[in-house]
Amino acid sequence: MSDQEGPLTITGKDSIWACTCMQSAHWPFCDASHHTFGGGEPVEIQLDPQKTYQLCQCYKTKNRPFCDGSHNK
Ligand code: FES
């Protein structure tokens, strides 16, 4: 799990596999930890490679895997 507070900026991606088990060491990305710990399966999120996205790293967002500004609250 990340201890970073602010969002991770990504661009140029057409999709990501988002962790839903909350055990990934590279959250919000799936790192296959769900095979070891259980608790969920990753979800593929389609993205526009022409756009820039902010991904949550503080676990507080209500719009996983995207940052909703909750790290500032
Ligand atoms: S590591 Fe969490 S869903 Fe894969």
mmCIF file of C-alpha atoms and ligand atoms in Angstrom:
data_model
loop_
_atom_site.group_PDB
_atom_site.id
_atom_site.type_symbol
_atom_site.label_atom_id
_atom_site.label_comp_id
_atom_site.label_asym_id
_atom_site.label_seq_id
_atom_site.Cartn_x
_atom_site.Cartn_y
_atom_site.Cartn_z
ATOM 1 C CA MET A 1 0.000 0.000 0.000
ATOM 2 C CA SER A 2 1.134 3.498 -0.782
ATOM 3 C CA ASP A 3 1.635 6.115 1.926
ATOM 4 C CA GLN A 4 1.498 8.970 -0.555
ATOM 5 C CA GLU A 5 -1.314 11.439 -0.053
ATOM 6 C CA GLY A 6 -1.679 13.170 -3.404
ATOM 7 C CA PRO A 7 -2.998 11.665 -6.614
ATOM 8 C CA LEU A 8 -0.948 9.820 -9.232
ATOM 9 C CA THR A 9 -1.124 11.422 -12.686
ATOM 10 C CA ILE A 10 -1.271 9.109 -15.691
ATOM 11 C CA THR A 11 -1.670 9.775 -19.396
ATOM 12 C CA GLY A 12 -1.330 7.823 -22.629
ATOM 13 C CA LYS A 13 -3.077 4.717 -21.256
ATOM 14 C CA ASP A 14 -6.076 3.095 -22.911
ATOM 15 C CA SER A 15 -6.912 1.026 -19.844
ATOM 16 C CA ILE A 16 -5.746 0.045 -16.375
ATOM 17 C CA TRP A 17 -6.524 -2.888 -14.098
ATOM 18 C CA ALA A 18 -7.756 -1.396 -10.856
ATOM 19 C CA CYS A 19 -7.403 -3.269 -7.556
ATOM 20 C CA THR A 20 -10.634 -3.959 -5.670
ATOM 21 C CA CYS A 21 -9.236 -6.226 -2.932
ATOM 22 C CA MET A 22 -7.283 -3.391 -1.243
ATOM 23 C CA GLN A 23 -4.242 -5.656 -0.794
ATOM 24 C CA SER A 24 -2.154 -4.433 -3.737
ATOM 25 C CA ALA A 25 1.272 -2.993 -2.917
ATOM 26 C CA HIS A 26 0.825 -0.799 -5.988
ATOM 27 C CA TRP A 27 -2.704 0.425 -5.320
ATOM 28 C CA PRO A 28 -4.730 1.624 -7.175
ATOM 29 C CA PHE A 29 -3.294 -0.884 -9.657
ATOM 30 C CA CYS A 30 -3.788 -4.635 -9.337
ATOM 31 C CA ASP A 31 -0.531 -6.465 -8.588
ATOM 32 C CA ALA A 32 -2.115 -9.934 -8.412
ATOM 33 C CA SER A 33 -2.163 -9.901 -4.584
ATOM 34 C CA HIS A 34 -5.829 -10.943 -4.781
ATOM 35 C CA HIS A 35 -4.587 -14.429 -5.701
ATOM 36 C CA THR A 36 -2.786 -14.598 -2.350
ATOM 37 C CA PHE A 37 -5.177 -12.721 -0.077
ATOM 38 C CA GLY A 38 -8.547 -13.033 -1.809
ATOM 39 C CA GLY A 39 -11.238 -10.440 -1.354
ATOM 40 C CA GLY A 40 -11.879 -9.309 -4.911
ATOM 41 C CA GLU A 41 -11.000 -9.348 -8.552
ATOM 42 C CA PRO A 42 -9.446 -6.473 -10.506
ATOM 43 C CA VAL A 43 -11.629 -4.322 -12.720
ATOM 44 C CA GLU A 44 -10.465 -3.092 -16.122
ATOM 45 C CA ILE A 45 -11.083 0.642 -16.464
ATOM 46 C CA GLN A 46 -11.186 1.968 -20.025
ATOM 47 C CA LEU A 47 -9.373 5.282 -20.473
ATOM 48 C CA ASP A 48 -8.881 7.776 -23.282
ATOM 49 C CA PRO A 49 -5.125 7.813 -24.051
ATOM 50 C CA GLN A 50 -5.460 11.448 -25.129
ATOM 51 C CA LYS A 51 -6.560 12.464 -21.626
ATOM 52 C CA THR A 52 -4.752 12.859 -18.317
ATOM 53 C CA TYR A 53 -6.183 11.187 -15.217
ATOM 54 C CA GLN A 54 -5.579 11.612 -11.507
ATOM 55 C CA LEU A 55 -5.657 8.316 -9.617
ATOM 56 C CA CYS A 56 -6.276 8.112 -5.870
ATOM 57 C CA GLN A 57 -3.392 7.047 -3.655
ATOM 58 C CA CYS A 58 -4.884 7.949 -0.264
ATOM 59 C CA TYR A 59 -7.735 5.373 -0.295
ATOM 60 C CA LYS A 60 -10.297 8.052 0.688
ATOM 61 C CA THR A 61 -11.878 8.627 -2.726
ATOM 62 C CA LYS A 62 -15.528 7.810 -3.286
ATOM 63 C CA ASN A 63 -14.800 7.361 -7.024
ATOM 64 C CA ARG A 64 -12.181 4.592 -7.188
ATOM 65 C CA PRO A 65 -9.694 4.489 -8.771
ATOM 66 C CA PHE A 66 -9.930 8.210 -9.539
ATOM 67 C CA CYS A 67 -8.978 11.047 -7.193
ATOM 68 C CA ASP A 68 -11.983 13.051 -5.987
ATOM 69 C CA GLY A 69 -9.996 15.505 -3.844
ATOM 70 C CA SER A 70 -10.651 13.619 -0.599
ATOM 71 C CA HIS A 71 -6.930 13.660 0.258
ATOM 72 C CA ASN A 72 -7.345 17.389 0.975
ATOM 73 C CA LYS A 73 -10.213 16.894 3.438
HETATM 74 S S1 FES B 1 -4.343 -7.116 -6.159
HETATM 75 FE FE1 FES B 1 -6.291 -6.366 -5.543
HETATM 76 S S2 FES B 1 -7.630 -6.954 -7.147
HETATM 77 FE FE2 FES B 1 -5.694 -7.724 -7.756
#
